[in-house]
PDB file of C-alpha atoms in Angstrom:
ATOM      1  CA  MET F   1     -11.212  18.144 -17.972  1.00 79.00           C
ATOM      2  CA  LYS F   2      -9.646  15.507 -20.201  1.00 93.00           C
ATOM      3  CA  LYS F   3      -6.335  14.139 -18.908  1.00 97.00           C
ATOM      4  CA  SER F   4      -3.448  12.441 -20.677  1.00 98.00           C
ATOM      5  CA  ILE F   5      -3.077   9.160 -18.804  1.00 99.00           C
ATOM      6  CA  LEU F   6      -0.338   6.558 -19.202  1.00 99.00           C
ATOM      7  CA  LEU F   7      -1.603   3.159 -18.059  1.00 99.00           C
ATOM      8  CA  THR F   8       0.777   0.207 -17.953  1.00 99.00           C
ATOM      9  CA  GLY F   9      -0.448  -3.366 -18.225  1.00 98.00           C
ATOM     10  CA  ALA F  10      -3.569  -2.226 -20.071  1.00 98.00           C
ATOM     11  CA  THR F  11      -4.371  -5.379 -22.043  1.00 97.00           C
ATOM     12  CA  ASP F  12      -5.354  -7.712 -19.204  1.00 93.00           C
ATOM     13  CA  GLY F  13      -7.093  -7.864 -15.848  1.00 92.00           C
ATOM     14  CA  ILE F  14      -7.495  -4.716 -13.802  1.00 95.00           C
ATOM     15  CA  GLY F  15      -5.584  -2.708 -16.390  1.00 97.00           C
ATOM     16  CA  LEU F  16      -7.960  -3.704 -19.178  1.00 97.00           C
ATOM     17  CA  GLU F  17     -11.017  -2.845 -17.103  1.00 97.00           C
ATOM     18  CA  THR F  18      -9.420   0.463 -16.118  1.00 98.00           C
ATOM     19  CA  ALA F  19      -8.703   1.280 -19.768  1.00 99.00           C
ATOM     20  CA  LYS F  20     -12.356   0.676 -20.640  1.00 98.00           C
ATOM     21  CA  LYS F  21     -13.588   2.955 -17.868  1.00 98.00           C
ATOM     22  CA  LEU F  22     -11.135   5.730 -18.752  1.00 99.00           C
ATOM     23  CA  ALA F  23     -12.095   5.472 -22.430  1.00 98.00           C
ATOM     24  CA  LYS F  24     -15.745   5.878 -21.478  1.00 98.00           C
ATOM     25  CA  GLN F  25     -14.769   9.132 -19.747  1.00 98.00           C
ATOM     26  CA  GLY F  26     -13.107  10.316 -22.951  1.00 97.00           C
ATOM     27  CA  GLN F  27      -9.625  10.594 -21.489  1.00 98.00           C
ATOM     28  CA  HIS F  28      -6.525  10.797 -23.709  1.00 98.00           C
ATOM     29  CA  LEU F  29      -5.128   7.309 -23.217  1.00 99.00           C
ATOM     30  CA  LEU F  30      -1.545   6.150 -23.565  1.00 99.00           C
ATOM     31  CA  LEU F  31      -1.892   2.406 -23.204  1.00 99.00           C
ATOM     32  CA  HIS F  32       1.047   0.113 -22.562  1.00 99.00           C
ATOM     33  CA  GLY F  33       1.209  -3.615 -23.104  1.00 98.00           C
ATOM     34  CA  ARG F  34       3.733  -6.290 -23.935  1.00 96.00           C
ATOM     35  CA  ASN F  35       1.836  -7.800 -26.866  1.00 97.00           C
ATOM     36  CA  THR F  36       1.454  -5.576 -29.936  1.00 97.00           C
ATOM     37  CA  ASP F  37      -1.481  -7.570 -31.322  1.00 98.00           C
ATOM     38  CA  LYS F  38      -3.446  -7.311 -28.078  1.00 98.00           C
ATOM     39  CA  LEU F  39      -2.713  -3.588 -27.920  1.00 98.00           C
ATOM     40  CA  ALA F  40      -3.961  -3.090 -31.476  1.00 98.00           C
ATOM     41  CA  GLN F  41      -7.115  -5.102 -30.760  1.00 98.00           C
ATOM     42  CA  LEU F  42      -7.758  -3.097 -27.597  1.00 98.00           C
ATOM     43  CA  LYS F  43      -7.337   0.213 -29.406  1.00 98.00           C
ATOM     44  CA  THR F  44      -9.698  -0.858 -32.195  1.00 98.00           C
ATOM     45  CA  SER F  45     -12.291  -2.112 -29.721  1.00 98.00           C
ATOM     46  CA  LEU F  46     -12.247   1.002 -27.544  1.00 98.00           C
ATOM     47  CA  GLN F  47     -12.345   3.423 -30.469  1.00 97.00           C
ATOM     48  CA  ALA F  48     -15.272   1.538 -32.004  1.00 98.00           C
ATOM     49  CA  GLN F  49     -17.189   1.899 -28.751  1.00 97.00           C
ATOM     50  CA  TYR F  50     -15.995   5.412 -27.911  1.00 97.00           C
ATOM     51  CA  PRO F  51     -15.168   7.220 -31.187  1.00 96.00           C
ATOM     52  CA  GLN F  52     -14.325  10.441 -29.348  1.00 94.00           C
ATOM     53  CA  VAL F  53     -11.438   8.939 -27.386  1.00 97.00           C
ATOM     54  CA  THR F  54      -7.802   9.473 -28.369  1.00 98.00           C
ATOM     55  CA  ILE F  55      -5.689   6.359 -27.865  1.00 98.00           C
ATOM     56  CA  GLU F  56      -1.977   5.786 -28.317  1.00 99.00           C
ATOM     57  CA  THR F  57      -0.310   2.430 -27.739  1.00 99.00           C
ATOM     58  CA  TYR F  58       3.186   1.642 -26.517  1.00 99.00           C
ATOM     59  CA  ASP F  59       4.579  -1.881 -26.457  1.00 98.00           C
ATOM     60  CA  ALA F  60       7.376  -2.801 -24.079  1.00 98.00           C
ATOM     61  CA  ASP F  61       8.480  -5.825 -22.094  1.00 97.00           C
ATOM     62  CA  LEU F  62       8.962  -4.324 -18.635  1.00 98.00           C
ATOM     63  CA  SER F  63      11.259  -7.169 -17.633  1.00 96.00           C
ATOM     64  CA  ASP F  64      13.801  -5.665 -20.049  1.00 96.00           C
ATOM     65  CA  LEU F  65      14.854  -2.208 -18.882  1.00 96.00           C
ATOM     66  CA  LYS F  66      16.089  -1.381 -22.384  1.00 96.00           C
ATOM     67  CA  HIS F  67      12.465  -1.667 -23.501  1.00 97.00           C
ATOM     68  CA  VAL F  68      11.483   0.792 -20.785  1.00 98.00           C
ATOM     69  CA  LYS F  69      14.118   3.208 -22.076  1.00 97.00           C
ATOM     70  CA  ARG F  70      12.736   2.934 -25.613  1.00 97.00           C
ATOM     71  CA  MET F  71       9.220   3.509 -24.331  1.00 98.00           C
ATOM     72  CA  VAL F  72      10.341   6.649 -22.494  1.00 98.00           C
ATOM     73  CA  THR F  73      11.975   7.953 -25.667  1.00 98.00           C
ATOM     74  CA  ALA F  74       8.798   7.308 -27.657  1.00 98.00           C
ATOM     75  CA  LEU F  75       6.622   9.021 -25.057  1.00 98.00           C
ATOM     76  CA  LYS F  76       8.853  12.076 -24.852  1.00 98.00           C
ATOM     77  CA  SER F  77       8.955  12.375 -28.628  1.00 98.00           C
ATOM     78  CA  ARG F  78       5.168  12.730 -28.720  1.00 97.00           C
ATOM     79  CA  HIS F  79       4.438  14.567 -25.482  1.00 97.00           C
ATOM     80  CA  ASP F  80       5.805  17.560 -23.632  1.00 96.00           C
ATOM     81  CA  LYS F  81       3.193  17.192 -20.882  1.00 96.00           C
ATOM     82  CA  LEU F  82       1.652  14.198 -19.149  1.00 98.00           C
ATOM     83  CA  ASP F  83      -1.048  14.332 -16.469  1.00 98.00           C
ATOM     84  CA  VAL F  84      -1.159  10.860 -14.929  1.00 99.00           C
ATOM     85  CA  ILE F  85       0.895   7.678 -14.745  1.00 99.00           C
ATOM     86  CA  VAL F  86      -0.820   4.544 -13.472  1.00 99.00           C
ATOM     87  CA  ASN F  87       1.859   1.920 -12.842  1.00 99.00           C
ATOM     88  CA  ASN F  88      -0.475  -1.052 -12.976  1.00 98.00           C
ATOM     89  CA  ALA F  89       1.603  -3.745 -14.716  1.00 97.00           C
ATOM     90  CA  GLY F  90       2.809  -6.540 -12.475  1.00 96.00           C
ATOM     91  CA  VAL F  91       3.696 -10.219 -12.277  1.00 95.00           C
ATOM     92  CA  PHE F  92       3.398 -12.963  -9.661  1.00 92.00           C
ATOM     93  CA  LYS F  93       4.151 -16.376 -11.169  1.00 90.00           C
ATOM     94  CA  VAL F  94       6.534 -16.474 -14.112  1.00 91.00           C
ATOM     95  CA  ASN F  95       8.136 -19.316 -16.035  1.00 90.00           C
ATOM     96  CA  GLN F  96      11.580 -17.744 -15.842  1.00 91.00           C
ATOM     97  CA  THR F  97      12.394 -15.791 -12.678  1.00 92.00           C
ATOM     98  CA  ILE F  98      15.708 -14.401 -13.931  1.00 91.00           C
ATOM     99  CA  THR F  99      15.991 -11.741 -16.642  1.00 92.00           C
ATOM    100  CA  GLN F 100      18.622 -11.795 -19.373  1.00 88.00           C
ATOM    101  CA  ASP F 101      20.526  -9.271 -17.264  1.00 86.00           C
ATOM    102  CA  GLY F 102      20.549 -11.633 -14.278  1.00 89.00           C
ATOM    103  CA  MET F 103      17.953  -9.825 -12.183  1.00 92.00           C
ATOM    104  CA  ASP F 104      14.817 -11.083 -10.447  1.00 95.00           C
ATOM    105  CA  VAL F 105      11.998 -10.507 -12.919  1.00 96.00           C
ATOM    106  CA  ARG F 106       9.440  -9.970 -10.127  1.00 97.00           C
ATOM    107  CA  PHE F 107      11.398  -7.015  -8.753  1.00 97.00           C
ATOM    108  CA  VAL F 108      12.186  -5.678 -12.224  1.00 98.00           C
ATOM    109  CA  VAL F 109       8.574  -5.615 -13.428  1.00 98.00           C
ATOM    110  CA  ASN F 110       6.865  -4.733 -10.144  1.00 98.00           C
ATOM    111  CA  THR F 111       9.362  -2.250  -8.696  1.00 99.00           C
ATOM    112  CA  ILE F 112      12.329  -1.206 -10.820  1.00 98.00           C
ATOM    113  CA  ALA F 113      10.721  -0.711 -14.249  1.00 98.00           C
ATOM    114  CA  PRO F 114       7.967   1.559 -12.896  1.00 99.00           C
ATOM    115  CA  TYR F 115      10.589   3.549 -10.976  1.00 99.00           C
ATOM    116  CA  LEU F 116      12.653   4.004 -14.145  1.00 98.00           C
ATOM    117  CA  LEU F 117       9.565   4.896 -16.171  1.00 99.00           C
ATOM    118  CA  THR F 118       8.293   7.397 -13.620  1.00 99.00           C
ATOM    119  CA  THR F 119      11.553   9.150 -12.832  1.00 98.00           C
ATOM    120  CA  SER F 120      12.440   9.377 -16.524  1.00 98.00           C
ATOM    121  CA  LEU F 121       9.098  11.051 -17.250  1.00 98.00           C
ATOM    122  CA  LEU F 122       9.277  13.547 -14.375  1.00 97.00           C
ATOM    123  CA  PRO F 123      10.314  16.374 -16.747  1.00 95.00           C
ATOM    124  CA  ILE F 124       7.004  16.113 -18.627  1.00 97.00           C
ATOM    125  CA  LEU F 125       4.724  15.530 -15.652  1.00 96.00           C
ATOM    126  CA  GLY F 126       2.866  18.811 -15.428  1.00 78.00           C
ATOM    127  CA  ALA F 127       1.482  20.804 -12.535  1.00 80.00           C
ATOM    128  CA  ASN F 128      -1.053  18.851 -10.462  1.00 90.00           C
ATOM    129  CA  SER F 129      -0.010  15.608 -12.154  1.00 96.00           C
ATOM    130  CA  ARG F 130      -0.415  12.255 -10.440  1.00 98.00           C
ATOM    131  CA  VAL F 131       1.447   8.972 -10.138  1.00 99.00           C
ATOM    132  CA  VAL F 132      -0.643   6.016  -8.979  1.00 99.00           C
ATOM    133  CA  ASN F 133       1.366   2.931  -8.024  1.00 99.00           C
ATOM    134  CA  LEU F 134      -0.130  -0.528  -7.646  1.00 97.00           C
ATOM    135  CA  SER F 135       0.771  -1.944  -4.286  1.00 97.00           C
ATOM    136  CA  SER F 136      -0.958  -4.859  -2.601  1.00 93.00           C
ATOM    137  CA  ALA F 137      -2.274  -6.110   0.714  1.00 91.00           C
ATOM    138  CA  ALA F 138       0.520  -8.676   0.402  1.00 91.00           C
ATOM    139  CA  GLN F 139       3.657  -6.855   1.550  1.00 94.00           C
ATOM    140  CA  ALA F 140       6.801  -8.112   3.243  1.00 95.00           C
ATOM    141  CA  PRO F 141      10.075  -6.490   4.370  1.00 96.00           C
ATOM    142  CA  VAL F 142      12.406  -6.060   1.413  1.00 97.00           C
ATOM    143  CA  ASN F 143      15.661  -7.983   1.319  1.00 96.00           C
ATOM    144  CA  LEU F 144      17.908  -5.664  -0.674  1.00 96.00           C
ATOM    145  CA  GLU F 145      20.201  -8.559  -1.559  1.00 94.00           C
ATOM    146  CA  ALA F 146      17.240 -10.375  -3.102  1.00 91.00           C
ATOM    147  CA  MET F 147      16.300  -7.276  -5.072  1.00 90.00           C
ATOM    148  CA  GLN F 148      19.773  -7.461  -6.607  1.00 86.00           C
ATOM    149  CA  HIS F 149      19.223 -11.196  -7.110  1.00 83.00           C
ATOM    150  CA  ASN F 150      21.880 -12.308  -4.689  1.00 81.00           C
ATOM    151  CA  ILE F 151      19.213 -14.423  -2.960  1.00 87.00           C
ATOM    152  CA  ASN F 152      16.511 -16.589  -4.568  1.00 88.00           C
ATOM    153  CA  LEU F 153      12.929 -16.051  -3.442  1.00 93.00           C
ATOM    154  CA  SER F 154       9.672 -17.936  -3.851  1.00 93.00           C
ATOM    155  CA  ASP F 155       6.947 -16.379  -6.004  1.00 93.00           C
ATOM    156  CA  SER F 156       4.939 -15.232  -2.999  1.00 93.00           C
ATOM    157  CA  SER F 157       7.945 -13.765  -1.181  1.00 96.00           C
ATOM    158  CA  ALA F 158       9.211 -11.938  -4.262  1.00 95.00           C
ATOM    159  CA  TYR F 159       5.763 -10.544  -4.999  1.00 95.00           C
ATOM    160  CA  ALA F 160       5.156  -9.337  -1.440  1.00 96.00           C
ATOM    161  CA  GLN F 161       8.600  -7.754  -1.205  1.00 97.00           C
ATOM    162  CA  SER F 162       8.310  -6.096  -4.615  1.00 98.00           C
ATOM    163  CA  LYS F 163       4.958  -4.589  -3.652  1.00 97.00           C
ATOM    164  CA  LEU F 164       6.322  -3.130  -0.440  1.00 98.00           C
ATOM    165  CA  ALA F 165       9.278  -1.852  -2.466  1.00 98.00           C
ATOM    166  CA  ILE F 166       7.059   0.104  -4.866  1.00 98.00           C
ATOM    167  CA  THR F 167       5.216   1.528  -1.871  1.00 98.00           C
ATOM    168  CA  MET F 168       8.514   2.584  -0.324  1.00 99.00           C
ATOM    169  CA  TRP F 169       9.747   4.434  -3.397  1.00 99.00           C
ATOM    170  CA  THR F 170       6.321   6.034  -3.717  1.00 99.00           C
ATOM    171  CA  PHE F 171       6.769   7.559  -0.272  1.00 98.00           C
ATOM    172  CA  TYR F 172      10.409   8.416  -0.951  1.00 98.00           C
ATOM    173  CA  LEU F 173       9.670  10.404  -4.109  1.00 97.00           C
ATOM    174  CA  ALA F 174       6.661  12.094  -2.535  1.00 96.00           C
ATOM    175  CA  THR F 175       8.835  13.307   0.330  1.00 96.00           C
ATOM    176  CA  THR F 176      12.009  14.245  -1.513  1.00 95.00           C
ATOM    177  CA  LEU F 177      10.411  16.006  -4.477  1.00 93.00           C
ATOM    178  CA  ARG F 178       8.130  18.129  -2.309  1.00 86.00           C
ATOM    179  CA  ALA F 179      11.099  19.051  -0.119  1.00 82.00           C
ATOM    180  CA  THR F 180      13.128  20.347  -3.052  1.00 77.00           C
ATOM    181  CA  SER F 181      10.463  21.842  -5.342  1.00 72.00           C
ATOM    182  CA  ASN F 182       7.329  23.950  -5.332  1.00 67.00           C
ATOM    183  CA  SER F 183       4.560  21.549  -4.334  1.00 63.00           C
ATOM    184  CA  SER F 184       2.393  22.494  -7.315  1.00 67.00           C
ATOM    185  CA  ASP F 185       5.216  21.766  -9.759  1.00 79.00           C
ATOM    186  CA  VAL F 186       5.760  18.110  -8.858  1.00 89.00           C
ATOM    187  CA  PRO F 187       3.452  15.104  -9.127  1.00 95.00           C
ATOM    188  CA  SER F 188       1.501  13.669  -6.259  1.00 96.00           C
ATOM    189  CA  PHE F 189       2.370  10.050  -5.473  1.00 98.00           C
ATOM    190  CA  ILE F 190      -0.122   7.517  -4.149  1.00 98.00           C
ATOM    191  CA  ALA F 191       0.286   3.781  -3.542  1.00 98.00           C
ATOM    192  CA  VAL F 192      -2.871   1.707  -3.618  1.00 98.00           C
ATOM    193  CA  ASN F 193      -4.003  -1.771  -2.725  1.00 94.00           C
ATOM    194  CA  PRO F 194      -6.769  -2.110  -5.344  1.00 90.00           C
ATOM    195  CA  ALA F 195      -8.387  -4.888  -3.238  1.00 73.00           C
ATOM    196  CA  SER F 196      -7.428  -8.397  -2.266  1.00 64.00           C
ATOM    197  CA  PHE F 197      -8.049 -11.427  -4.478  1.00 52.00           C
ATOM    198  CA  LEU F 198      -9.534  -9.655  -7.470  1.00 61.00           C
ATOM    199  CA  GLY F 199     -10.393 -11.971 -10.341  1.00 48.00           C
ATOM    200  CA  SER F 200      -7.422 -11.208 -12.564  1.00 53.00           C
ATOM    201  CA  LYS F 201      -5.454 -13.830 -14.468  1.00 56.00           C
ATOM    202  CA  MET F 202      -2.544 -13.216 -12.102  1.00 58.00           C
ATOM    203  CA  VAL F 203      -4.678 -14.063  -9.059  1.00 52.00           C
ATOM    204  CA  LYS F 204      -6.194 -17.095 -10.759  1.00 52.00           C
ATOM    205  CA  ASP F 205      -2.755 -18.412 -11.714  1.00 54.00           C
ATOM    206  CA  ALA F 206      -1.316 -17.714  -8.274  1.00 51.00           C
ATOM    207  CA  TYR F 207      -4.127 -18.907  -6.036  1.00 53.00           C
ATOM    208  CA  GLY F 208      -6.443 -20.978  -8.221  1.00 55.00           C
ATOM    209  CA  THR F 209      -9.450 -18.854  -7.298  1.00 61.00           C
ATOM    210  CA  GLU F 210     -11.878 -16.914  -9.463  1.00 58.00           C
ATOM    211  CA  GLY F 211     -11.593 -13.901  -7.178  1.00 54.00           C
ATOM    212  CA  LYS F 212     -13.762 -10.825  -6.803  1.00 60.00           C
ATOM    213  CA  ASP F 213     -15.054  -8.524  -9.528  1.00 78.00           C
ATOM    214  CA  ILE F 214     -12.049  -6.738 -11.033  1.00 88.00           C
ATOM    215  CA  SER F 215     -14.182  -3.614 -11.430  1.00 87.00           C
ATOM    216  CA  ILE F 216     -13.588  -3.048  -7.720  1.00 90.00           C
ATOM    217  CA  GLY F 217      -9.926  -2.463  -8.472  1.00 92.00           C
ATOM    218  CA  ALA F 218     -10.489  -0.593 -11.725  1.00 95.00           C
ATOM    219  CA  ASP F 219     -12.925   1.821 -10.094  1.00 95.00           C
ATOM    220  CA  ILE F 220     -10.412   2.977  -7.486  1.00 96.00           C
ATOM    221  CA  LEU F 221      -7.675   3.361 -10.103  1.00 98.00           C
ATOM    222  CA  VAL F 222      -9.958   5.576 -12.175  1.00 98.00           C
ATOM    223  CA  ARG F 223     -10.850   7.645  -9.127  1.00 98.00           C
ATOM    224  CA  LEU F 224      -7.236   8.083  -8.045  1.00 98.00           C
ATOM    225  CA  ALA F 225      -6.273   9.072 -11.584  1.00 98.00           C
ATOM    226  CA  THR F 226      -9.089  11.509 -12.307  1.00 98.00           C
ATOM    227  CA  ASP F 227     -11.227  12.470  -9.301  1.00 97.00           C
ATOM    228  CA  PRO F 228     -10.658  16.105  -8.219  1.00 96.00           C
ATOM    229  CA  SER F 229     -11.012  15.076  -4.569  1.00 96.00           C
ATOM    230  CA  PHE F 230      -7.610  13.353  -4.766  1.00 96.00           C
ATOM    231  CA  GLU F 231      -5.769  16.309  -6.284  1.00 94.00           C
ATOM    232  CA  GLY F 232      -2.616  17.299  -4.432  1.00 91.00           C
ATOM    233  CA  ILE F 233      -2.688  14.366  -2.016  1.00 95.00           C
ATOM    234  CA  THR F 234       0.745  12.779  -1.910  1.00 96.00           C
ATOM    235  CA  GLY F 235       2.737  10.259   0.077  1.00 97.00           C
ATOM    236  CA  ARG F 236      -0.350   8.283   1.063  1.00 98.00           C
ATOM    237  CA  TYR F 237      -1.488   4.674   0.903  1.00 98.00           C
ATOM    238  CA  PHE F 238      -5.067   3.861  -0.100  1.00 97.00           C
ATOM    239  CA  ASP F 239      -6.336   0.465   1.028  1.00 95.00           C
ATOM    240  CA  ASN F 240      -9.328  -0.440  -1.103  1.00 94.00           C
ATOM    241  CA  ASP F 241     -10.108  -3.445   1.074  1.00 93.00           C
ATOM    242  CA  TYR F 242     -11.453  -0.777   3.435  1.00 94.00           C
ATOM    243  CA  GLY F 243     -12.178   1.948   0.885  1.00 94.00           C
ATOM    244  CA  ASP F 244     -10.068   4.528   2.678  1.00 96.00           C
ATOM    245  CA  TRP F 245      -6.612   5.836   3.442  1.00 98.00           C
ATOM    246  CA  ALA F 246      -4.643   3.557   5.716  1.00 97.00           C
ATOM    247  CA  ALA F 247      -1.265   3.249   7.355  1.00 95.00           C
ATOM    248  CA  PRO F 248       1.216   1.560   5.007  1.00 94.00           C
ATOM    249  CA  HIS F 249       3.642  -1.118   6.101  1.00 96.00           C
ATOM    250  CA  PRO F 250       5.879   0.504   8.759  1.00 98.00           C
ATOM    251  CA  ASP F 251       8.932   0.212   6.510  1.00 98.00           C
ATOM    252  CA  ALA F 252       7.351   2.648   4.043  1.00 98.00           C
ATOM    253  CA  LEU F 253       7.350   5.268   6.806  1.00 97.00           C
ATOM    254  CA  ASN F 254      11.019   4.711   7.582  1.00 98.00           C
ATOM    255  CA  GLU F 255      12.908   7.395   5.659  1.00 97.00           C
ATOM    256  CA  ASN F 256      16.258   5.657   6.047  1.00 98.00           C
ATOM    257  CA  LYS F 257      14.935   2.348   4.718  1.00 98.00           C
ATOM    258  CA  ASN F 258      13.247   4.146   1.823  1.00 99.00           C
ATOM    259  CA  LYS F 259      16.485   5.952   1.018  1.00 98.00           C
ATOM    260  CA  ASP F 260      18.485   2.712   1.148  1.00 98.00           C
ATOM    261  CA  LEU F 261      16.015   0.952  -1.138  1.00 98.00           C
ATOM    262  CA  VAL F 262      16.046   3.765  -3.690  1.00 98.00           C
ATOM    263  CA  GLY F 263      19.839   3.777  -3.498  1.00 98.00           C
ATOM    264  CA  VAL F 264      19.911   0.127  -4.549  1.00 97.00           C
ATOM    265  CA  ILE F 265      17.473   0.796  -7.395  1.00 98.00           C
ATOM    266  CA  GLU F 266      19.673   3.652  -8.580  1.00 97.00           C
ATOM    267  CA  GLN F 267      22.730   1.364  -8.449  1.00 95.00           C
ATOM    268  CA  ILE F 268      20.913  -1.173 -10.604  1.00 94.00           C
ATOM    269  CA  LEU F 269      19.944   1.550 -13.077  1.00 95.00           C
ATOM    270  CA  ALA F 270      23.333   3.283 -13.075  1.00 92.00           C
ATOM    271  CA  PRO F 271      24.590   1.551 -16.248  1.00 87.00           C
ATOM    272  CA  LEU F 272      21.490   2.805 -18.084  1.00 75.00           C
ATOM    273  CA  THR F 273      20.981   6.288 -19.463  1.00 58.00           C
ATOM    274  CA  VAL F 274      17.661   7.652 -20.664  1.00 45.00           C
TER     275      VAL F 274
END
């Protein structure tokens, strides 16, 4: 059955390859990117190759939470039901590590923006819907002061912490929503390491290596988004370096730490209304 799938970071790397594979399946694609020209080119290219596919595009700079708010408004104006969110967009090395609002851009793009996007879209996520969050094999304990940009971090430290942070809120929402709602009425939440050192631009810029075939990562994202065998599975971590479910970083299993982290995210988002 065709699904409506929101894919962030769809114009490059793993996201681009994932978009191609989902288009081949004939899914209803809601593709996000930062660059409007690249989004338009991608839409034209995919529809030329797969005329049956329905594609919508949404441009937003995820380092600016006001852009995320506008994207949510646009999505809700066109949809009253959404089947899948794949929070794929992410950054490692950036020229400017501080946003205009004084926050760490690595945490904003990799952790906070996808949280805002996902929680704002919960009302239109239908029964048996899914949220797939891009984690990483690189994870490190989260310094909540750094997430609020009270401490400066290196690129590698910020990336590793932001990827554990998205894993932690994945587990938090999976637990809290199932505890307060009928399990069939809330999304399932899965964090995934798509595989280490895939040949994306981000990996090349960060490590100077060509990396492995990005199809390895795209294939697991497509499976997690669409394969019936994953339906209803929530609060799990899939490690594609091993091709199986795995134990997440211990902090993601610590309910108090997850709650504290989400509390800080909510404090950061408090001035915003969607």
